[in-house]
Coordinates of C-alpha atoms and ligand atoms in Angstrom, one line a residue:
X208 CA -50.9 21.2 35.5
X209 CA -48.3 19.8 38.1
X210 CA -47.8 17.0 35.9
X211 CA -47.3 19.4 32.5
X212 CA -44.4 21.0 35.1
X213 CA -42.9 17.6 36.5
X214 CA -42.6 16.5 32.5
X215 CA -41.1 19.7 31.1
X216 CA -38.6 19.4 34.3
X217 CA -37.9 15.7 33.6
X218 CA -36.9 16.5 29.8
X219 CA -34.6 19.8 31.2
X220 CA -32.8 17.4 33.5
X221 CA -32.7 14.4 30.6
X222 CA -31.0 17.1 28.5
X223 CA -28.9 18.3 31.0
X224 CA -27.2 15.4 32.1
X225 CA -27.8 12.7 29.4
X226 CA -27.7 14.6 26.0
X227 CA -25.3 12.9 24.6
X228 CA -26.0 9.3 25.1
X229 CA -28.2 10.8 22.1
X230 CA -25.8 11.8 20.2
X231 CA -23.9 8.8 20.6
X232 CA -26.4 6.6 19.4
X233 CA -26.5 8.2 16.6
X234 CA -22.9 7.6 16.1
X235 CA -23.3 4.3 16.9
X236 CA -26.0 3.4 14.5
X237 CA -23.8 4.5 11.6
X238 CA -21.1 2.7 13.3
X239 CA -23.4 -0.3 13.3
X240 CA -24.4 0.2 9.6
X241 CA -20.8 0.1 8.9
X242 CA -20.0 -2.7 11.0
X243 CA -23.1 -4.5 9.3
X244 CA -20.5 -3.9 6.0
X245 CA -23.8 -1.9 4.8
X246 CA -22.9 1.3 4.4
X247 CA -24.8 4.6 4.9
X248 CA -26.5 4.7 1.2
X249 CA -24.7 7.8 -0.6
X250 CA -26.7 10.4 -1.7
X251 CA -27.4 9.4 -5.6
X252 CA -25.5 12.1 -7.8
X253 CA -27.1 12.6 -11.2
X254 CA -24.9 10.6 -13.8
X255 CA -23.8 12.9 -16.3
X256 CA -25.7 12.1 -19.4
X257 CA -22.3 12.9 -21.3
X258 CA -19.0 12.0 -19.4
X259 CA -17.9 15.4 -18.1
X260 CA -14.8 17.4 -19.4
X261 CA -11.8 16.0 -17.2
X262 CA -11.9 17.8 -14.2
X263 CA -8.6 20.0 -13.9
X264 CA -7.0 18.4 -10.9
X265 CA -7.9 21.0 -8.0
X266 CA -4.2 22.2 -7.2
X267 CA -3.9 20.2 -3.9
X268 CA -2.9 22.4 -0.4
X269 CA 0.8 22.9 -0.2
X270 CA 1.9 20.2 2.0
X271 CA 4.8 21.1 4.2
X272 CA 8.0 20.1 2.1
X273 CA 8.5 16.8 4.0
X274 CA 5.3 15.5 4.6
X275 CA 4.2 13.8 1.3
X276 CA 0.6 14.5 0.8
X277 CA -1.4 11.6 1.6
X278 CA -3.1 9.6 -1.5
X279 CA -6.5 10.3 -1.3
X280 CA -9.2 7.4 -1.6
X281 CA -11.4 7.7 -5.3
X282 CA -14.6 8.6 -4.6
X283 CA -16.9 5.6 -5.7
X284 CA -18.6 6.6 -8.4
X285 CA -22.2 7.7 -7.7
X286 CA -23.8 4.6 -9.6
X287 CA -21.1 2.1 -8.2
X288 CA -22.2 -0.5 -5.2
X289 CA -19.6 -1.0 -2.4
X290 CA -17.1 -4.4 -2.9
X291 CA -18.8 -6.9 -1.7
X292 CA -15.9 -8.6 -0.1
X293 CA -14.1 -5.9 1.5
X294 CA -15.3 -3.6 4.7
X295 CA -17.5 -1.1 3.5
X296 CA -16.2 2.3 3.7
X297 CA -15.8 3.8 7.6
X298 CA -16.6 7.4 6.3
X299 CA -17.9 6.9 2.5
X300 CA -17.2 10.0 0.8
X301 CA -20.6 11.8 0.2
X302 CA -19.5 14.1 -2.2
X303 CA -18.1 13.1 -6.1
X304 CA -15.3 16.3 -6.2
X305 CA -13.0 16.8 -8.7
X306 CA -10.5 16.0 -6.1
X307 CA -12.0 13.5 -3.8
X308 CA -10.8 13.2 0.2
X309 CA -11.7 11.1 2.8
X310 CA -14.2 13.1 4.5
X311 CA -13.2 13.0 8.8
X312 CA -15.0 11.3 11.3
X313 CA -17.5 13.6 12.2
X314 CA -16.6 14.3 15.8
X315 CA -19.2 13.9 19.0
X316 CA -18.8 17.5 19.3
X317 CA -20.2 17.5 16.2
X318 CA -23.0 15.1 16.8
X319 CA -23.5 17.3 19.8
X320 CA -23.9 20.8 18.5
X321 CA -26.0 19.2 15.1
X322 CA -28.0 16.2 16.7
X323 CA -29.1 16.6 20.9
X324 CA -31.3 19.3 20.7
X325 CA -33.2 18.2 18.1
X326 CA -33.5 14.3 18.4
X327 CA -33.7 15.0 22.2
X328 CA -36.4 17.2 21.9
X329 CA -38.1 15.2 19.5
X330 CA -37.9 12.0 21.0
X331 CA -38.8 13.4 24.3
X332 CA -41.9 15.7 22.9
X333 CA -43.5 12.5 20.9
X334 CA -42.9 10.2 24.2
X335 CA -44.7 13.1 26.2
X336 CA -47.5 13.1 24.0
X337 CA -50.0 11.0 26.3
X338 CA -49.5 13.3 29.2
X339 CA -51.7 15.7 27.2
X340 CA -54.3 14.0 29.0
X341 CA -52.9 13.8 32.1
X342 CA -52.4 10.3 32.9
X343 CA -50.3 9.6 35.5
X344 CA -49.4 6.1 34.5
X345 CA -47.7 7.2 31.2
X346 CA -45.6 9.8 33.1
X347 CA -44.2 7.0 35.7
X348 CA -44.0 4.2 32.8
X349 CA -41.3 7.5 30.8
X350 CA -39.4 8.3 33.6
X351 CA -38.6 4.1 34.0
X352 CA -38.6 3.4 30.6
X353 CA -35.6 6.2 30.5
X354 CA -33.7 5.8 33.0
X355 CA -33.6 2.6 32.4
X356 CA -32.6 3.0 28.9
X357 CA -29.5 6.0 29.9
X358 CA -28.8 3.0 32.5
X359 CA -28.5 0.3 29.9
X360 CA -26.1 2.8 27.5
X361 CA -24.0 3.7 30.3
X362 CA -22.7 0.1 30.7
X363 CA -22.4 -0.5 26.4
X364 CA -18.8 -0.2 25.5
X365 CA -19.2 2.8 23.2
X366 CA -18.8 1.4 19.7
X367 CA -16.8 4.7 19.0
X368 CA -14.2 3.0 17.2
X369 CA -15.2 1.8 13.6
X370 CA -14.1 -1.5 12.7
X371 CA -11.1 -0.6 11.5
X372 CA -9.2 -4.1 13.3
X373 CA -7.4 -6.8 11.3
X374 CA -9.1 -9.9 11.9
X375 CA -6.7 -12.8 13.3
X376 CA -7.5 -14.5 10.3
X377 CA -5.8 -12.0 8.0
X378 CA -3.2 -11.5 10.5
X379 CA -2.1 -15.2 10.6
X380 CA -1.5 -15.5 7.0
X381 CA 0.9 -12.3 6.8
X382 CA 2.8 -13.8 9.4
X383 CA 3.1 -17.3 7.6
X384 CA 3.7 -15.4 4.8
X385 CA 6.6 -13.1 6.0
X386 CA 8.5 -16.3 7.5
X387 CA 8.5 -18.1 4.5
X388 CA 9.4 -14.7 2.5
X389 CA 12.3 -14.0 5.0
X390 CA 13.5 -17.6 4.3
X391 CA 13.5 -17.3 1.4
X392 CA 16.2 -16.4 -1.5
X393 CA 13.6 -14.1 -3.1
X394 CA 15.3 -10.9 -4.7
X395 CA 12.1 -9.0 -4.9
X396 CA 11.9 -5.7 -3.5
X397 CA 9.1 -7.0 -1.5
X398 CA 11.8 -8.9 0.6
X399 CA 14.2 -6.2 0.5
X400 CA 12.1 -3.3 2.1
X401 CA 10.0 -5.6 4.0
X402 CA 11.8 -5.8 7.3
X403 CA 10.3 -6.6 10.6
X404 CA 10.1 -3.4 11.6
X405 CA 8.4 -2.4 9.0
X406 CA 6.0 -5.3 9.0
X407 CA 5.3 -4.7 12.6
X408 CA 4.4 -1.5 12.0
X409 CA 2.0 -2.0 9.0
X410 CA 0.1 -5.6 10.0
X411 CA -2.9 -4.2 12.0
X412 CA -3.2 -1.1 9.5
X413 CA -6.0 -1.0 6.6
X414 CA -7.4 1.5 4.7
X415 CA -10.0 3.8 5.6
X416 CA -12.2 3.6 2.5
X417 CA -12.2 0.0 1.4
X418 CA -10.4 -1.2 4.5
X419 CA -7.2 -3.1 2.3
X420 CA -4.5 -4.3 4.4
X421 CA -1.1 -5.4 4.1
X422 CA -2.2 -8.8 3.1
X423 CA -4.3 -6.8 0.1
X424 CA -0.7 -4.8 -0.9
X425 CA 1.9 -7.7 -0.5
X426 CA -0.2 -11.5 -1.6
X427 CA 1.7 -11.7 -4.8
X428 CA 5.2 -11.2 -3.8
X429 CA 4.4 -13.4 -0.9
X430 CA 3.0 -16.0 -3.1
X431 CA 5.7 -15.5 -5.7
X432 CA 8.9 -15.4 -4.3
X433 CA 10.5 -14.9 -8.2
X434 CA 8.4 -11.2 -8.3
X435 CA 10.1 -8.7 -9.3
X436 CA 8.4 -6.2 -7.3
X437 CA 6.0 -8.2 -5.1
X438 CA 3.2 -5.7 -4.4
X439 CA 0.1 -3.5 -5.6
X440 CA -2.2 -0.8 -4.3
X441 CA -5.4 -2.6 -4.2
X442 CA -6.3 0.7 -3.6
X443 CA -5.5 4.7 -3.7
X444 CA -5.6 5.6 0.1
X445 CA -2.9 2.0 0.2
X446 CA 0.3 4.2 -1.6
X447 CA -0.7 6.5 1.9
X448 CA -1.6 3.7 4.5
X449 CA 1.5 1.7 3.4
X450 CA 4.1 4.1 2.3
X451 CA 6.5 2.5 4.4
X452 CA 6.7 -0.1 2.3
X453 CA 5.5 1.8 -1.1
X454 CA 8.0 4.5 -1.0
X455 CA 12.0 2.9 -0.6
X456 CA 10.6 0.2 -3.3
X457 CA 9.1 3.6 -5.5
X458 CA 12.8 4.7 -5.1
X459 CA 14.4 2.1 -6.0
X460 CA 12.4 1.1 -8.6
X461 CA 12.2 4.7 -10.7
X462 CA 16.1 5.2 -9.9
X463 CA 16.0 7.4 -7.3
X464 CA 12.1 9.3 -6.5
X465 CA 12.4 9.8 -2.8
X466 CA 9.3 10.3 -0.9
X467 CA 9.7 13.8 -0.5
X468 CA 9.7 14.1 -4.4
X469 CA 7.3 15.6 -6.7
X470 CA 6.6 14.2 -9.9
X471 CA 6.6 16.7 -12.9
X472 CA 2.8 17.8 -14.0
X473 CA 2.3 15.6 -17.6
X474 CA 4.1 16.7 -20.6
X475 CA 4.9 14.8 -24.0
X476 CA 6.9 17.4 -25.4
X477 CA 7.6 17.7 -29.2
X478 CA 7.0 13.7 -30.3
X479 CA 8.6 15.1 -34.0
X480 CA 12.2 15.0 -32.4
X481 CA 11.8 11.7 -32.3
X482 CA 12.8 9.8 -35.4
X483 CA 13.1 6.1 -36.8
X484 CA 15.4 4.3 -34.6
X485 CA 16.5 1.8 -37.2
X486 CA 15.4 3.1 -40.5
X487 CA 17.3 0.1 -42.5
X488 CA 14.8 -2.0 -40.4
X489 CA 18.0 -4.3 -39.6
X490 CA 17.1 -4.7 -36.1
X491 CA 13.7 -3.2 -34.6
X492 CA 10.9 -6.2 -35.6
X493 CA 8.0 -3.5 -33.9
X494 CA 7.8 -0.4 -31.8
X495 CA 5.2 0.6 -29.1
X496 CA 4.2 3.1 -26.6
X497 CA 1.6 2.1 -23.8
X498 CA 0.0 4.7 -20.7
X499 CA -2.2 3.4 -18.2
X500 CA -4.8 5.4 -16.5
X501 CA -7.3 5.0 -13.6
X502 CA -10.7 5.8 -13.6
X503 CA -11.3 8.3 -11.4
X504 CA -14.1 7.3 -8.9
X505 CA -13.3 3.7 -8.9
X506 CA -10.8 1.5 -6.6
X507 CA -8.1 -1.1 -8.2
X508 CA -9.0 -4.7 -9.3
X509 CA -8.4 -6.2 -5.9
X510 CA -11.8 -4.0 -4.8
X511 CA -13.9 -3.5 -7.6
X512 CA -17.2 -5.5 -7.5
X513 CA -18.5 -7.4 -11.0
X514 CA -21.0 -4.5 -11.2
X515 CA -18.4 -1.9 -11.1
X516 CA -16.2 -4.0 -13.9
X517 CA -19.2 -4.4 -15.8
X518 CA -19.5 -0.2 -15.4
X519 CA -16.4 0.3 -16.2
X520 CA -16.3 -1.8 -19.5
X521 CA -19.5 0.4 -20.8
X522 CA -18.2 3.6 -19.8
X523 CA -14.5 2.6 -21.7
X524 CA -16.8 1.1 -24.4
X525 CA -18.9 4.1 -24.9
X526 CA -16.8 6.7 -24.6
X527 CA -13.9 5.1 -26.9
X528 CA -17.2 4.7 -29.8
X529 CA -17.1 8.4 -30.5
X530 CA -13.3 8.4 -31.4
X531 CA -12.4 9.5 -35.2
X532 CA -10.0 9.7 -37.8
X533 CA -6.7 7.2 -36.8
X534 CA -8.5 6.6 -33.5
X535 CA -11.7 5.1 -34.6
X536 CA -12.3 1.6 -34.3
X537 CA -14.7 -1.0 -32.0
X538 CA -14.7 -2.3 -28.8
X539 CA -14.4 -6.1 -28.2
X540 CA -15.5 -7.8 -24.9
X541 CA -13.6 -10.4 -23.5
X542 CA -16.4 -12.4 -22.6
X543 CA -18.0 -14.2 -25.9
X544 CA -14.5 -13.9 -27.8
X545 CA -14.3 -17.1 -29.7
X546 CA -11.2 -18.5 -28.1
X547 CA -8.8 -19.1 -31.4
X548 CA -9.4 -15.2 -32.0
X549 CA -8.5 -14.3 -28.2
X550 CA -5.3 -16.4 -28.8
X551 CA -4.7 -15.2 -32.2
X552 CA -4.2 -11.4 -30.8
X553 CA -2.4 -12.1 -28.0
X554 CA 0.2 -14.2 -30.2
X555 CA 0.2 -10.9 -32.6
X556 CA 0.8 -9.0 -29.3
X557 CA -2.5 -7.5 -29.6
X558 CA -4.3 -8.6 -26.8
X559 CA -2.6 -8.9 -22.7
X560 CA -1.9 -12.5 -21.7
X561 CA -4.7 -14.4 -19.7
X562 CA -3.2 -16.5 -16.4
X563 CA -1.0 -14.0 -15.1
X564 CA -0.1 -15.8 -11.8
X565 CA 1.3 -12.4 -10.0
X566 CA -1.6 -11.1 -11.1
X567 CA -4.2 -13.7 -9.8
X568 CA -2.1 -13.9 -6.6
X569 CA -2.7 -9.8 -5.8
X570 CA -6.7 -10.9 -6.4
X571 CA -7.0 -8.6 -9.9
X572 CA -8.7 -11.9 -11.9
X573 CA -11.7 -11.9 -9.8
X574 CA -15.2 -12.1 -12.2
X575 CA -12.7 -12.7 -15.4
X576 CA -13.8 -12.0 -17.9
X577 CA -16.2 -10.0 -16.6
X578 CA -15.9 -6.7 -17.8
X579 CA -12.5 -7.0 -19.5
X580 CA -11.9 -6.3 -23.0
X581 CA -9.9 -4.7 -25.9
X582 CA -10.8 -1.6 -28.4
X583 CA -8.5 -0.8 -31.3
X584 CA -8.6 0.7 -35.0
X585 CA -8.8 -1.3 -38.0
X586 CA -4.9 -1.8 -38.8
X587 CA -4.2 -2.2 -34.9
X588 CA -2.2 0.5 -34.9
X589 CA -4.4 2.2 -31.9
X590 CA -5.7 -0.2 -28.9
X591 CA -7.0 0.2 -25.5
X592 CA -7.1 -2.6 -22.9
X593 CA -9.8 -2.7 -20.5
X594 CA -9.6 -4.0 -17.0
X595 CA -6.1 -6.1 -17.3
X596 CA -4.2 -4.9 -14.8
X597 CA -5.2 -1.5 -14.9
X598 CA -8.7 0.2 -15.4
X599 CA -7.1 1.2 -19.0
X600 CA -4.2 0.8 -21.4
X601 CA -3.9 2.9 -23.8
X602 CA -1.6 1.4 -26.5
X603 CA 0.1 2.6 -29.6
X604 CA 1.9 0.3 -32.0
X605 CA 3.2 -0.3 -35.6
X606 CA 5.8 -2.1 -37.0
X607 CA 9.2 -0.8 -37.9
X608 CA 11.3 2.0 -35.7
X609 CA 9.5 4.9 -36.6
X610 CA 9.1 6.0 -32.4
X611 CA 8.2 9.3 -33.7
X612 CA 5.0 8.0 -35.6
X613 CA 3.9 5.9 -32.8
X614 CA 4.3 8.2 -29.8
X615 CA 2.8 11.0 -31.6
X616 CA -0.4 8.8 -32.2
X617 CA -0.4 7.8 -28.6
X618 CA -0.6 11.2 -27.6
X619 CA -3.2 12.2 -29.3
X620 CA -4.8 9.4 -28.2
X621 CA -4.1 10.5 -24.6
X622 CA -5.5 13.9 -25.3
X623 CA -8.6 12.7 -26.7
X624 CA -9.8 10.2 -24.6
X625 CA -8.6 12.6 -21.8
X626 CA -11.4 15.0 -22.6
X627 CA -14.1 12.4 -22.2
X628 CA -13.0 10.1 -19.1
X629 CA -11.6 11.9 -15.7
X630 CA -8.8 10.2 -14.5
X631 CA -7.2 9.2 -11.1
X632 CA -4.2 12.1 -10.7
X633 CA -2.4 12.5 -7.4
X634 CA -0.5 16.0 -6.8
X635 CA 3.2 13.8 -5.8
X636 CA 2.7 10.4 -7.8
X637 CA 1.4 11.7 -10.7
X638 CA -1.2 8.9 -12.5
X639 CA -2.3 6.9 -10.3
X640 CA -1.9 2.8 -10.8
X641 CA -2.8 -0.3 -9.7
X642 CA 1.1 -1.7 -9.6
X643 CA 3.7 1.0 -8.2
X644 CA 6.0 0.2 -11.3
X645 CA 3.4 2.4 -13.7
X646 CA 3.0 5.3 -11.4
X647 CA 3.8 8.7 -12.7
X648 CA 3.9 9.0 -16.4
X649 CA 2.7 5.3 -16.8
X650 CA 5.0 5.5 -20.1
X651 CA 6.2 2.4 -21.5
X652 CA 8.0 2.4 -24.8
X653 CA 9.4 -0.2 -26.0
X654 CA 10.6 -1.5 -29.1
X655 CA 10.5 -5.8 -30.2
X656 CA 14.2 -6.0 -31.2
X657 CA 16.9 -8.5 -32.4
X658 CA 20.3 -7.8 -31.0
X659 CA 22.1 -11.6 -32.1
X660 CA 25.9 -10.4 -30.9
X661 CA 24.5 -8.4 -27.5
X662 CA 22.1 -10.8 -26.4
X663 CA 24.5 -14.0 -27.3
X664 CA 25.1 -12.9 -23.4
X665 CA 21.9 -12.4 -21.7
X666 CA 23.6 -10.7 -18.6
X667 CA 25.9 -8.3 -20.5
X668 CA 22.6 -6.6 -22.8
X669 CA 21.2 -6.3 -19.1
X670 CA 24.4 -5.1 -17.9
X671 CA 24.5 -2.7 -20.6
X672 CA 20.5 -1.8 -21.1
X673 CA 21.0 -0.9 -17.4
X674 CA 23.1 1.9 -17.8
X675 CA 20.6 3.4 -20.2
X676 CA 17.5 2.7 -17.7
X677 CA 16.5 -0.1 -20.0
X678 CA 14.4 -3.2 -18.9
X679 CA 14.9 -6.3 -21.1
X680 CA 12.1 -8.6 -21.3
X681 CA 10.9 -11.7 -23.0
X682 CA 8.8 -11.9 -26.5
X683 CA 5.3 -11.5 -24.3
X684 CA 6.8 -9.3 -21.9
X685 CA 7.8 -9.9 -17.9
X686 CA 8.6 -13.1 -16.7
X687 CA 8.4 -14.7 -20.6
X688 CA 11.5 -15.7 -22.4
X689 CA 12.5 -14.2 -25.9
X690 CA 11.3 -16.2 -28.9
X691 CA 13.6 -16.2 -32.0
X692 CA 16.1 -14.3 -30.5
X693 CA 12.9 -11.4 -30.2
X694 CA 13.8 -9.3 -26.8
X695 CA 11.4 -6.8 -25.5
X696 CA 13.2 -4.0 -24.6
X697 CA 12.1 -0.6 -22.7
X698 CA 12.8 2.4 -20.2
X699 CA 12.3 1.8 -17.1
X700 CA 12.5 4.6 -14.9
X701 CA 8.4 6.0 -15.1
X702 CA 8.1 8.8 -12.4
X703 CA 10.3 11.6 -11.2
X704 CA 10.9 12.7 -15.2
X705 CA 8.5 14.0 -17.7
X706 CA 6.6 11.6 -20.9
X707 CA 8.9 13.2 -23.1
X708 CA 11.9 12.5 -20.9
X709 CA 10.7 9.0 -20.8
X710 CA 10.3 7.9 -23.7
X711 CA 14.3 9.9 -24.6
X712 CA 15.4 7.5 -22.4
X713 CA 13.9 4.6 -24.5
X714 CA 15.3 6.3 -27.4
X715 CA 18.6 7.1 -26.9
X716 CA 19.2 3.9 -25.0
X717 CA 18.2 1.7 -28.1
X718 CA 20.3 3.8 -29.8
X719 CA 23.4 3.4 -28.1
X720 CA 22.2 -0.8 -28.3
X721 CA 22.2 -0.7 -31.8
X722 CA 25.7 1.3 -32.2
X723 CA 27.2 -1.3 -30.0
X724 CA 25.6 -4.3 -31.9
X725 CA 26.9 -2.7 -34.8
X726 CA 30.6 -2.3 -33.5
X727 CA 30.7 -6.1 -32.7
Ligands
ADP975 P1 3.4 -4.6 -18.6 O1 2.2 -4.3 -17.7 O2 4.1 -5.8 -18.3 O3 4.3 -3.4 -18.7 P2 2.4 -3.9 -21.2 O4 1.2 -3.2 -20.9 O5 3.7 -3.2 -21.5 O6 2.7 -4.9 -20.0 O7 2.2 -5.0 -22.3 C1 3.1 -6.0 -22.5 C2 2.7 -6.8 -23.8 O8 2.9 -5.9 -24.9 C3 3.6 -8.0 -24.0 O9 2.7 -9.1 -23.9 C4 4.2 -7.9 -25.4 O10 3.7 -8.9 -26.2 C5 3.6 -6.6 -26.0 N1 4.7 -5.7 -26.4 C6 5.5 -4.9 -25.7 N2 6.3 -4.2 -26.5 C7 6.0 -4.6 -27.8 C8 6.6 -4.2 -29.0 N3 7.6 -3.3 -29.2 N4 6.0 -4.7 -30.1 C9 5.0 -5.6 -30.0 N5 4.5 -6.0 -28.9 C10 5.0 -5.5 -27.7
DAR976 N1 4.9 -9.2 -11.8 C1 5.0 -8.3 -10.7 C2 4.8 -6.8 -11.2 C3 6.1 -6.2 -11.8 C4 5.8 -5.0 -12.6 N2 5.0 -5.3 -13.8 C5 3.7 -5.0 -13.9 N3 3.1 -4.2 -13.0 N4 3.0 -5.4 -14.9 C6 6.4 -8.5 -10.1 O1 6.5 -8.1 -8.9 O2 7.2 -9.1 -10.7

């Protein structure tokens, strides 16, 4: 009896004074899980047998005016295993939403109120078990066995920060990397924005879900001091994490979108207001319209593992077999392509460009060709790149000027595909990319044009393509030079104006190129 009374007044004490050594070991074993990079398994959600209507995006919480709301991380999606190379997630969101968060630490107050009682009790009602019979060694072998045990947690550091450290490792290559960048004559925004100060202040930072750091955002433009731009979001949460960096180069890239700016909710207006830029077909060789879109539920290429490539491709695949009318067509995996037909596309402008060394130095080649591929109709009119630079690109093109035809075919396009895929929307940066250039409306239409007077002086049709928001590019796009006198030429400006505004600004500005090579 005495022995029933010393137990049940050992376990009140226990609880009393050492309840939540309990709770943190249960914090710390999910700590440890993480730590071990093998995340808590999420709960398996049943994979829709069809791909679900696109979620409306949830309006998000009003954020107070100035504070931009914080990018929030995709939820991976139920099926997907974590990245293999890159800390699991600290606090792996548990629950696919339409509009995923990162789910907060659950606190030890938490643990407390949820876990002591009944893990203490439990633990302390099963060890009790052999005083049943009253032996009075087991009840003097429990009271050392837990003291010593509260003893040997007392002195533990609590693990109660996750590992959410930049390793030296990591940390000695961005400083390299910033000296020689700083030295350098580079005129990519990178440099620009990147001062010390800000460098300081993002170096030990990552993100919470797939733990990128500034490393992850800023490899290319450090390895290619001739970038343009110089960085990526390897992931969502990274536009958040980093928007030191993210935002002045967002604003100075898309003319002038300050980070307390909202971009407009999607709208292509009416495409028939376009016409045919150049109906004598004196000058436009082709004309093409191009959106990129992120899966929702996935992370960007420098995080997603083959498996999740592999996903992706037979989702894209899939879905994109059930298109119709203009739309319908097949889907053709990169790998197994017969080389000469790989190279034919891409010299018809068909098919993206392999080797991309800005591309390759931001870690989004990893696995090629795993999971990459192309889907378009029969006359290639309608095409969709899979797992490039972004999750998708959906393309339309013909040849000729007729913008109207071509942007009206991308839209429906758009529309379509939009009611089978979800994709990756934030509430301030609109669409969500892998490259900061494509955020917002991810509209880029450009047109494949010969301008022999204008372009006799490559930095006056810059000088004047400028005014109009124009980019000129090369035959094969960035960073190629034009071929036959063939310039590829395009708005710019891609967030803080509508797809219809957009693609105006591609209109009108080729317009005003063709009066002035006219005049000449
Ligand atoms: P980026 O990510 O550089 O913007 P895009 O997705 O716009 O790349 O694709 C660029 C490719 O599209 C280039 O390789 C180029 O060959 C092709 N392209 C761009 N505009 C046209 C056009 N008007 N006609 C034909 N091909 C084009
Ligand atoms: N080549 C990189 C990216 C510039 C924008 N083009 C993209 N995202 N395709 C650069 O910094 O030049």
């Amino acid at each position: 009896m005495f022995a029933l009374w010393y137990l049940s007044f050992a376990i009140d004490e226990i609880r009393k004074h050492f309840g939540w050594f309990f709770a943190n070991i249960k914090l710390k074993g999910a700590n440890k899980a993480i730590e071990n990079k093998q995340p808590p398994a999420p709960q398996p959600q049943p994979t829709p047998a069809v791909a679900p209507k696109i979620a409306e995006t949830k309006p998000a919480p009003k954020p107070a005016p100035p504070a931009p709301k914080p990018v929030v991380a995709p939820t991976p999606a139920p099926s997907s295993p974590k990245p293999i190379e890159k800390p699991a997630p600290a606090t792996p969101p548990t629950t696919p939403t339409t509009s995923p968060s990162i789910k907060p630490t659950p606190s030890p107050t938490t643990f407390k109120k949820e876990v002591v009682p009944d893990a203490l009790d439990k633990k302390l009602k099963e060890a009790s078990k052999p005083f049943e019979n009253g032996n009075e060694k087991l009840k003097t072998n429990l009271k050392d066995a837990t003291t010593g045990f509260l003893v040997n947690e007392s002195q533990k550091e609590p693990e109660r920060k996750l590992n959410i450290m930049v390793d030296a490792a990591v940390l000695a290559k961005l400083e390299e990397g910033y000296a020689k960048l700083a030295a350098s004559d580079s005129k990519s925004l990178l440099k620009k924005y990147l001062t010390k100060e800000v460098f300081d202040s993002l170096k030990n930072k990552k993100t919470p879900t797939f733990g990128s750091s500034l490393l992850d955002v800023i490899q290319s433009g450090l390895a290619n001091h001739d970038s343009g731009v110089g960085i990526y979001a390897p992931d969502a949460e990274a536009y958040t994490v980093f928007a030191d960096l993210f935002d002045p180069i967002i604003e100075d890239y898309h003319g002038g979108f300050k980070k307390t700016d909202k971009h407009p909710p999607k709208d292509f207006g009416d495409v028939s207001t376009f016409g045919n830029l150049d109906p004598n077909n004196e000058f436009v060789i082709s004309t093409r319209v191009r959106c990129g879109r992120s899966l929702e539920g996935y992370p960007f290429n420098p995080c997603l593992t083959e498996a999740q490539y592999k996903e992706m491709e037979e989702k894209v695949s899939s879905t994109l077999s059930g298109l119709e009318g203009e739309l319908k067509g097949k889907f053709y995996p990169l790998t197994g392509m017969e080389k000469s037909v790989q190279q034919q596309l891409i010299d018809d402008h068909f098919l993206f460009k392999e080797g991309d060394r800005f591309l390759q130095a931001a870690n989004a080649c990893r696995y090629w060709p795993s999971g990459r591929g192309i889907y378009h109709n029969d006359n290639k009119t309608f095409l969709v790149w899979c797992n490039e630079e972004d999750h998708l690109r959906i393309i339309s093109m013909q040849m000729g000027g007729d913008l109207g035809e071509v942007f009206r075919r991308l839209t429906n396009a758009v529309n379509e595909i939009e009611k089978r895929i979800p994709f990756s929307h934030d509430d301030r940066l609109g669409f969500l990319t892998f490259c900061p250039t494509n955020l917002g409306t991810t509209i880029r239409a450009s047109v494949h044009i010969k301008l022999p007077k204008l372009a006799a002086n490559l930095a006056k049709l810059e000088e004047v393509a400028g005014k109009y928001n124009l980019q000129v590019r090369g035959t094969r796009g960035e960073h190629t030079e034009a071929e036959g006198g063939i310039y590829d030429i395009s708005n710019k400006r891609r967030m803080g104006l509508t797809e219809y505004q957009a693609v105006k600004e591609m209109y009108d500005g080729i317009t005003e190129l063709i009066k002035i090579e006219k005049s000449m």
